[in-house]
Amino acid sequence: MTNRRRVIVKRVVAVVVALCIAFTLVGSVADHSWYKVAFGGLAAILLVDWLRPKPVAPEPLAPDAVPDHAVAAAIAATDSRIPAIKLLREQYPGLGLKDAKELVDEKLGA
């Protein structure tokens, strides 16, 4: 299934489910069936969560793509090795933990 078709199917399913939830909630409030109202509210929350865009992982970054001056700046801006690794990974999101550690250790000479 193509990505465009998947988006269309997801929207159609969302509209149908939203209509079902709306009719269930209206009928349940009129009948004083509060457990059905709670079920409808839960279904609405799950629908909104399902429709929420999911975060996309950054593309992996090769360690040789990180310039030496960026590693030196990360080391200079922090007081120890671990914060320098964290800072380097924040600046270059696709950089792996092991690669960032090796870059910092190589620059420190450790």
mmCIF file of N, CA and C in Angstrom:
data_model
loop_
_atom_site.group_PDB
_atom_site.id
_atom_site.type_symbol
_atom_site.label_atom_id
_atom_site.label_comp_id
_atom_site.label_asym_id
_atom_site.label_seq_id
_atom_site.Cartn_x
_atom_site.Cartn_y
_atom_site.Cartn_z
ATOM 1 N N MET A 1 0.854 -1.166 0.000
ATOM 2 C CA MET A 1 0.000 0.000 0.000
ATOM 3 C C MET A 1 0.905 1.236 0.000
ATOM 4 N N THR A 2 0.639 2.165 -0.872
ATOM 5 C CA THR A 2 1.458 3.371 -0.952
ATOM 6 C C THR A 2 1.179 4.278 0.243
ATOM 7 N N ASN A 3 2.087 5.189 0.471
ATOM 8 C CA ASN A 3 1.960 6.098 1.608
ATOM 9 C C ASN A 3 0.735 6.997 1.448
ATOM 10 N N ARG A 4 0.485 7.469 0.230
ATOM 11 C CA ARG A 4 -0.681 8.332 -0.007
ATOM 12 C C ARG A 4 -1.977 7.580 0.264
ATOM 13 N N ARG A 5 -2.061 6.338 -0.189
ATOM 14 C CA ARG A 5 -3.263 5.539 0.037
ATOM 15 C C ARG A 5 -3.442 5.256 1.525
ATOM 16 N N ARG A 6 -2.334 5.019 2.229
ATOM 17 C CA ARG A 6 -2.391 4.765 3.668
ATOM 18 C C ARG A 6 -2.946 5.981 4.408
ATOM 19 N N VAL A 7 -2.553 7.183 3.987
ATOM 20 C CA VAL A 7 -3.056 8.406 4.618
ATOM 21 C C VAL A 7 -4.556 8.559 4.368
ATOM 22 N N ILE A 8 -4.985 8.269 3.157
ATOM 23 C CA ILE A 8 -6.415 8.382 2.837
ATOM 24 C C ILE A 8 -7.233 7.382 3.656
ATOM 25 N N VAL A 9 -6.767 6.146 3.741
ATOM 26 C CA VAL A 9 -7.464 5.123 4.526
ATOM 27 C C VAL A 9 -7.517 5.528 5.995
ATOM 28 N N LYS A 10 -6.420 6.067 6.499
ATOM 29 C CA LYS A 10 -6.376 6.493 7.899
ATOM 30 C C LYS A 10 -7.385 7.605 8.164
ATOM 31 N N ARG A 11 -7.517 8.540 7.230
ATOM 32 C CA ARG A 11 -8.484 9.630 7.404
ATOM 33 C C ARG A 11 -9.925 9.122 7.354
ATOM 34 N N VAL A 12 -10.202 8.214 6.436
ATOM 35 C CA VAL A 12 -11.559 7.661 6.334
ATOM 36 C C VAL A 12 -11.924 6.909 7.611
ATOM 37 N N VAL A 13 -10.990 6.083 8.099
ATOM 38 C CA VAL A 13 -11.235 5.337 9.339
ATOM 39 C C VAL A 13 -11.454 6.309 10.496
ATOM 40 N N ALA A 14 -10.674 7.373 10.537
ATOM 41 C CA ALA A 14 -10.806 8.352 11.620
ATOM 42 C C ALA A 14 -12.178 9.022 11.595
ATOM 43 N N VAL A 15 -12.653 9.375 10.413
ATOM 44 C CA VAL A 15 -13.968 10.023 10.308
ATOM 45 C C VAL A 15 -15.066 9.065 10.749
ATOM 46 N N VAL A 16 -15.008 7.818 10.307
ATOM 47 C CA VAL A 16 -16.036 6.834 10.671
ATOM 48 C C VAL A 16 -16.035 6.596 12.186
ATOM 49 N N VAL A 17 -14.857 6.423 12.752
ATOM 50 C CA VAL A 17 -14.760 6.188 14.196
ATOM 51 C C VAL A 17 -15.225 7.421 14.962
ATOM 52 N N ALA A 18 -14.873 8.612 14.490
ATOM 53 C CA ALA A 18 -15.303 9.834 15.167
ATOM 54 C C ALA A 18 -16.825 9.964 15.153
ATOM 55 N N LEU A 19 -17.456 9.620 14.037
ATOM 56 C CA LEU A 19 -18.924 9.655 13.981
ATOM 57 C C LEU A 19 -19.546 8.645 14.939
ATOM 58 N N CYS A 20 -18.975 7.455 14.997
ATOM 59 C CA CYS A 20 -19.485 6.444 15.933
ATOM 60 C C CYS A 20 -19.353 6.919 17.379
ATOM 61 N N ILE A 21 -18.222 7.509 17.687
ATOM 62 C CA ILE A 21 -18.004 8.024 19.044
ATOM 63 C C ILE A 21 -19.009 9.127 19.350
ATOM 64 N N ALA A 22 -19.230 10.037 18.396
ATOM 65 C CA ALA A 22 -20.160 11.144 18.626
ATOM 66 C C ALA A 22 -21.573 10.630 18.881
ATOM 67 N N PHE A 23 -22.053 9.697 18.056
ATOM 68 C CA PHE A 23 -23.396 9.158 18.267
ATOM 69 C C PHE A 23 -23.494 8.392 19.589
ATOM 70 N N THR A 24 -22.445 7.662 19.942
ATOM 71 C CA THR A 24 -22.444 6.932 21.212
ATOM 72 C C THR A 24 -22.508 7.899 22.387
ATOM 73 N N LEU A 25 -21.718 8.977 22.321
ATOM 74 C CA LEU A 25 -21.716 9.940 23.420
ATOM 75 C C LEU A 25 -23.054 10.652 23.564
ATOM 76 N N VAL A 26 -23.637 11.076 22.455
ATOM 77 C CA VAL A 26 -24.919 11.785 22.514
ATOM 78 C C VAL A 26 -26.005 10.868 23.067
ATOM 79 N N GLY A 27 -26.059 9.641 22.560
ATOM 80 C CA GLY A 27 -27.072 8.700 23.053
ATOM 81 C C GLY A 27 -26.849 8.316 24.500
ATOM 82 N N SER A 28 -25.594 8.202 24.911
ATOM 83 C CA SER A 28 -25.292 7.799 26.285
ATOM 84 C C SER A 28 -25.620 8.888 27.285
ATOM 85 N N VAL A 29 -25.379 10.137 26.914
ATOM 86 C CA VAL A 29 -25.719 11.238 27.816
ATOM 87 C C VAL A 29 -27.235 11.319 27.976
ATOM 88 N N ALA A 30 -27.959 11.127 26.881
ATOM 89 C CA ALA A 30 -29.423 11.179 26.946
ATOM 90 C C ALA A 30 -29.984 10.042 27.798
ATOM 91 N N ASP A 31 -29.330 8.862 27.758
ATOM 92 C CA ASP A 31 -29.793 7.701 28.529
ATOM 93 C C ASP A 31 -29.205 7.641 29.931
ATOM 94 N N HIS A 32 -28.329 8.572 30.263
ATOM 95 C CA HIS A 32 -27.615 8.586 31.543
ATOM 96 C C HIS A 32 -26.782 7.324 31.739
ATOM 97 N N SER A 33 -26.210 6.818 30.655
ATOM 98 C CA SER A 33 -25.316 5.661 30.729
ATOM 99 C C SER A 33 -23.888 6.194 30.818
ATOM 100 N N TRP A 34 -23.451 6.469 32.019
ATOM 101 C CA TRP A 34 -22.164 7.143 32.197
ATOM 102 C C TRP A 34 -20.983 6.239 31.879
ATOM 103 N N TYR A 35 -21.162 4.930 31.984
ATOM 104 C CA TYR A 35 -20.062 4.048 31.597
ATOM 105 C C TYR A 35 -19.844 4.112 30.080
ATOM 106 N N LYS A 36 -20.928 4.317 29.309
ATOM 107 C CA LYS A 36 -20.782 4.472 27.858
ATOM 108 C C LYS A 36 -20.130 5.807 27.520
ATOM 109 N N VAL A 37 -20.438 6.832 28.315
ATOM 110 C CA VAL A 37 -19.788 8.132 28.116
ATOM 111 C C VAL A 37 -18.294 8.002 28.376
ATOM 112 N N ALA A 38 -17.941 7.289 29.435
ATOM 113 C CA ALA A 38 -16.525 7.077 29.739
ATOM 114 C C ALA A 38 -15.850 6.279 28.633
ATOM 115 N N PHE A 39 -16.533 5.264 28.122
ATOM 116 C CA PHE A 39 -15.985 4.470 27.022
ATOM 117 C C PHE A 39 -15.804 5.329 25.773
ATOM 118 N N GLY A 40 -16.767 6.173 25.480
ATOM 119 C CA GLY A 40 -16.659 7.067 24.328
ATOM 120 C C GLY A 40 -15.528 8.071 24.479
ATOM 121 N N GLY A 41 -15.358 8.582 25.695
ATOM 122 C CA GLY A 41 -14.245 9.504 25.945
ATOM 123 C C GLY A 41 -12.900 8.828 25.771
ATOM 124 N N LEU A 42 -12.798 7.604 26.266
ATOM 125 C CA LEU A 42 -11.563 6.840 26.090
ATOM 126 C C LEU A 42 -11.298 6.562 24.618
ATOM 127 N N ALA A 43 -12.341 6.213 23.884
ATOM 128 C CA ALA A 43 -12.189 5.967 22.448
ATOM 129 C C ALA A 43 -11.745 7.237 21.723
ATOM 130 N N ALA A 44 -12.279 8.387 22.135
ATOM 131 C CA ALA A 44 -11.876 9.653 21.511
ATOM 132 C C ALA A 44 -10.404 9.953 21.791
ATOM 133 N N ILE A 45 -9.966 9.706 23.024
ATOM 134 C CA ILE A 45 -8.558 9.932 23.373
ATOM 135 C C ILE A 45 -7.651 9.013 22.557
ATOM 136 N N LEU A 46 -8.035 7.749 22.430
ATOM 137 C CA LEU A 46 -7.234 6.812 21.639
ATOM 138 C C LEU A 46 -7.204 7.204 20.162
ATOM 139 N N LEU A 47 -8.312 7.720 19.649
ATOM 140 C CA LEU A 47 -8.351 8.163 18.260
ATOM 141 C C LEU A 47 -7.412 9.347 18.036
ATOM 142 N N VAL A 48 -7.426 10.300 18.939
ATOM 143 C CA VAL A 48 -6.541 11.458 18.821
ATOM 144 C C VAL A 48 -5.079 11.015 18.905
ATOM 145 N N ASP A 49 -4.790 10.081 19.791
ATOM 146 C CA ASP A 49 -3.417 9.577 19.906
ATOM 147 C C ASP A 49 -2.993 8.860 18.632
ATOM 148 N N TRP A 50 -3.895 8.111 18.025
ATOM 149 C CA TRP A 50 -3.585 7.385 16.788
ATOM 150 C C TRP A 50 -3.329 8.349 15.632
ATOM 151 N N LEU A 51 -4.040 9.473 15.601
ATOM 152 C CA LEU A 51 -3.892 10.446 14.523
ATOM 153 C C LEU A 51 -2.689 11.369 14.711
ATOM 154 N N ARG A 52 -2.156 11.429 15.916
ATOM 155 C CA ARG A 52 -1.025 12.303 16.201
ATOM 156 C C ARG A 52 0.190 11.885 15.363
ATOM 157 N N PRO A 53 0.891 12.862 14.772
ATOM 158 C CA PRO A 53 2.078 12.491 13.999
ATOM 159 C C PRO A 53 3.171 11.913 14.903
ATOM 160 N N LYS A 54 3.784 10.869 14.429
ATOM 161 C CA LYS A 54 4.832 10.202 15.200
ATOM 162 C C LYS A 54 6.186 10.844 14.896
ATOM 163 N N PRO A 55 7.069 10.921 15.886
ATOM 164 C CA PRO A 55 8.383 11.519 15.641
ATOM 165 C C PRO A 55 9.206 10.658 14.683
ATOM 166 N N VAL A 56 9.981 11.322 13.874
ATOM 167 C CA VAL A 56 10.821 10.644 12.904
ATOM 168 C C VAL A 56 12.258 10.625 13.428
ATOM 169 N N ALA A 57 12.866 9.451 13.397
ATOM 170 C CA ALA A 57 14.248 9.319 13.863
ATOM 171 C C ALA A 57 15.185 10.005 12.877
ATOM 172 N N PRO A 58 16.215 10.680 13.394
ATOM 173 C CA PRO A 58 17.154 11.336 12.484
ATOM 174 C C PRO A 58 17.966 10.305 11.694
ATOM 175 N N GLU A 59 18.427 10.723 10.543
ATOM 176 C CA GLU A 59 19.263 9.865 9.717
ATOM 177 C C GLU A 59 20.593 9.626 10.427
ATOM 178 N N PRO A 60 21.114 8.404 10.374
ATOM 179 C CA PRO A 60 22.414 8.139 10.994
ATOM 180 C C PRO A 60 23.502 9.011 10.367
ATOM 181 N N LEU A 61 24.398 9.471 11.195
ATOM 182 C CA LEU A 61 25.464 10.366 10.763
ATOM 183 C C LEU A 61 26.803 9.682 10.984
ATOM 184 N N ALA A 62 27.617 9.682 9.972
ATOM 185 C CA ALA A 62 28.947 9.076 10.086
ATOM 186 C C ALA A 62 29.835 9.971 10.938
ATOM 187 N N PRO A 63 30.724 9.387 11.753
ATOM 188 C CA PRO A 63 31.578 10.199 12.616
ATOM 189 C C PRO A 63 32.516 11.126 11.843
ATOM 190 N N ASP A 64 32.886 10.740 10.626
ATOM 191 C CA ASP A 64 33.789 11.607 9.869
ATOM 192 C C ASP A 64 33.071 12.832 9.309
ATOM 193 N N ALA A 65 31.751 12.901 9.426
ATOM 194 C CA ALA A 65 30.995 14.074 8.990
ATOM 195 C C ALA A 65 31.022 15.177 10.047
ATOM 196 N N VAL A 66 31.461 14.851 11.254
ATOM 197 C CA VAL A 66 31.533 15.838 12.331
ATOM 198 C C VAL A 66 32.898 16.520 12.260
ATOM 199 N N PRO A 67 32.936 17.844 12.107
ATOM 200 C CA PRO A 67 34.229 18.534 12.024
ATOM 201 C C PRO A 67 34.981 18.514 13.357
ATOM 202 N N ASP A 68 36.297 18.546 13.259
ATOM 203 C CA ASP A 68 37.136 18.525 14.467
ATOM 204 C C ASP A 68 36.877 19.719 15.372
ATOM 205 N N HIS A 69 36.611 20.876 14.765
ATOM 206 C CA HIS A 69 36.380 22.065 15.596
ATOM 207 C C HIS A 69 35.096 21.937 16.417
ATOM 208 N N ALA A 70 34.105 21.180 15.929
ATOM 209 C CA ALA A 70 32.867 20.975 16.690
ATOM 210 C C ALA A 70 33.135 20.101 17.914
ATOM 211 N N VAL A 71 33.989 19.095 17.743
ATOM 212 C CA VAL A 71 34.351 18.233 18.870
ATOM 213 C C VAL A 71 35.131 19.046 19.899
ATOM 214 N N ALA A 72 36.075 19.858 19.418
ATOM 215 C CA ALA A 72 36.870 20.694 20.321
ATOM 216 C C ALA A 72 35.989 21.703 21.051
ATOM 217 N N ALA A 73 35.009 22.259 20.359
ATOM 218 C CA ALA A 73 34.100 23.225 20.989
ATOM 219 C C ALA A 73 33.234 22.546 22.046
ATOM 220 N N ALA A 74 32.796 21.326 21.777
ATOM 221 C CA ALA A 74 31.980 20.601 22.759
ATOM 222 C C ALA A 74 32.803 20.291 24.005
ATOM 223 N N ILE A 75 34.056 19.935 23.819
ATOM 224 C CA ILE A 75 34.927 19.650 24.970
ATOM 225 C C ILE A 75 35.197 20.936 25.754
ATOM 226 N N ALA A 76 35.448 22.027 25.043
ATOM 227 C CA ALA A 76 35.753 23.304 25.708
ATOM 228 C C ALA A 76 34.540 23.858 26.457
ATOM 229 N N ALA A 77 33.353 23.575 25.969
ATOM 230 C CA ALA A 77 32.139 24.127 26.580
ATOM 231 C C ALA A 77 31.693 23.358 27.819
ATOM 232 N N THR A 78 32.271 22.184 28.048
ATOM 233 C CA THR A 78 31.860 21.369 29.187
ATOM 234 C C THR A 78 33.049 21.108 30.094
ATOM 235 N N ASP A 79 32.755 20.590 31.288
ATOM 236 C CA ASP A 79 33.822 20.387 32.262
ATOM 237 C C ASP A 79 34.317 18.941 32.325
ATOM 238 N N SER A 80 33.624 18.015 31.657
ATOM 239 C CA SER A 80 34.106 16.637 31.663
ATOM 240 C C SER A 80 33.675 15.933 30.374
ATOM 241 N N ARG A 81 34.023 14.694 30.286
ATOM 242 C CA ARG A 81 33.846 13.904 29.074
ATOM 243 C C ARG A 81 32.380 13.622 28.746
ATOM 244 N N ILE A 82 31.604 13.203 29.715
ATOM 245 C CA ILE A 82 30.216 12.797 29.474
ATOM 246 C C ILE A 82 29.349 13.972 28.993
ATOM 247 N N PRO A 83 29.418 15.139 29.633
ATOM 248 C CA PRO A 83 28.650 16.268 29.085
ATOM 249 C C PRO A 83 29.092 16.673 27.679
ATOM 250 N N ALA A 84 30.380 16.489 27.380
ATOM 251 C CA ALA A 84 30.855 16.798 26.026
ATOM 252 C C ALA A 84 30.234 15.844 25.007
ATOM 253 N N ILE A 85 30.120 14.582 25.373
ATOM 254 C CA ILE A 85 29.487 13.596 24.487
ATOM 255 C C ILE A 85 28.019 13.949 24.286
ATOM 256 N N LYS A 86 27.315 14.311 25.371
ATOM 257 C CA LYS A 86 25.907 14.693 25.272
ATOM 258 C C LYS A 86 25.725 15.922 24.381
ATOM 259 N N LEU A 87 26.591 16.910 24.568
ATOM 260 C CA LEU A 87 26.499 18.137 23.783
ATOM 261 C C LEU A 87 26.757 17.858 22.302
ATOM 262 N N LEU A 88 27.725 17.026 22.026
ATOM 263 C CA LEU A 88 28.038 16.671 20.642
ATOM 264 C C LEU A 88 26.861 15.955 19.987
ATOM 265 N N ARG A 89 26.212 15.074 20.724
ATOM 266 C CA ARG A 89 25.046 14.353 20.173
ATOM 267 C C ARG A 89 23.842 15.269 20.002
ATOM 268 N N GLU A 90 23.728 16.309 20.850
ATOM 269 C CA GLU A 90 22.645 17.281 20.667
ATOM 270 C C GLU A 90 22.878 18.120 19.415
ATOM 271 N N GLN A 91 24.139 18.469 19.161
ATOM 272 C CA GLN A 91 24.460 19.279 17.994
ATOM 273 C C GLN A 91 24.350 18.476 16.701
ATOM 274 N N TYR A 92 24.631 17.183 16.768
ATOM 275 C CA TYR A 92 24.571 16.289 15.609
ATOM 276 C C TYR A 92 23.670 15.100 15.961
ATOM 277 N N PRO A 93 22.342 15.263 15.792
ATOM 278 C CA PRO A 93 21.383 14.260 16.268
ATOM 279 C C PRO A 93 21.552 12.850 15.695
ATOM 280 N N GLY A 94 22.085 12.702 14.510
ATOM 281 C CA GLY A 94 22.234 11.377 13.936
ATOM 282 C C GLY A 94 23.472 10.635 14.405
ATOM 283 N N LEU A 95 24.285 11.284 15.200
ATOM 284 C CA LEU A 95 25.536 10.693 15.674
ATOM 285 C C LEU A 95 25.248 9.696 16.794
ATOM 286 N N GLY A 96 25.770 8.506 16.672
ATOM 287 C CA GLY A 96 25.551 7.471 17.670
ATOM 288 C C GLY A 96 26.365 7.725 18.932
ATOM 289 N N LEU A 97 25.970 7.084 20.015
ATOM 290 C CA LEU A 97 26.645 7.256 21.295
ATOM 291 C C LEU A 97 28.085 6.777 21.232
ATOM 292 N N LYS A 98 28.293 5.623 20.656
ATOM 293 C CA LYS A 98 29.648 5.072 20.561
ATOM 294 C C LYS A 98 30.546 5.968 19.703
ATOM 295 N N ASP A 99 30.004 6.464 18.596
ATOM 296 C CA ASP A 99 30.788 7.334 17.721
ATOM 297 C C ASP A 99 31.141 8.647 18.412
ATOM 298 N N ALA A 100 30.174 9.228 19.130
ATOM 299 C CA ALA A 100 30.446 10.472 19.851
ATOM 300 C C ALA A 100 31.492 10.245 20.937
ATOM 301 N N LYS A 101 31.397 9.131 21.630
ATOM 302 C CA LYS A 101 32.379 8.804 22.672
ATOM 303 C C LYS A 101 33.772 8.665 22.070
ATOM 304 N N GLU A 102 33.858 7.972 20.943
ATOM 305 C CA GLU A 102 35.167 7.790 20.305
ATOM 306 C C GLU A 102 35.743 9.114 19.822
ATOM 307 N N LEU A 103 34.911 9.998 19.293
ATOM 308 C CA LEU A 103 35.392 11.299 18.840
ATOM 309 C C LEU A 103 35.930 12.126 19.993
ATOM 310 N N VAL A 104 35.182 12.151 21.096
ATOM 311 C CA VAL A 104 35.619 12.918 22.271
ATOM 312 C C VAL A 104 36.883 12.307 22.873
ATOM 313 N N ASP A 105 36.908 11.002 23.010
ATOM 314 C CA ASP A 105 38.100 10.343 23.575
ATOM 315 C C ASP A 105 39.326 10.554 22.692
ATOM 316 N N GLU A 106 39.130 10.510 21.394
ATOM 317 C CA GLU A 106 40.240 10.718 20.462
ATOM 318 C C GLU A 106 40.794 12.137 20.601
ATOM 319 N N LYS A 107 39.904 13.100 20.764
ATOM 320 C CA LYS A 107 40.341 14.486 20.893
ATOM 321 C C LYS A 107 41.003 14.746 22.241
ATOM 322 N N LEU A 108 40.500 14.059 23.283
ATOM 323 C CA LEU A 108 41.087 14.227 24.616
ATOM 324 C C LEU A 108 42.393 13.442 24.747
ATOM 325 N N GLY A 109 42.567 12.447 23.903
ATOM 326 C CA GLY A 109 43.768 11.612 24.016
ATOM 327 C C GLY A 109 43.656 10.570 25.082
ATOM 328 N N ALA A 110 42.435 10.227 25.472
ATOM 329 C CA ALA A 110 42.233 9.250 26.544
ATOM 330 C C ALA A 110 42.203 7.846 26.027
#
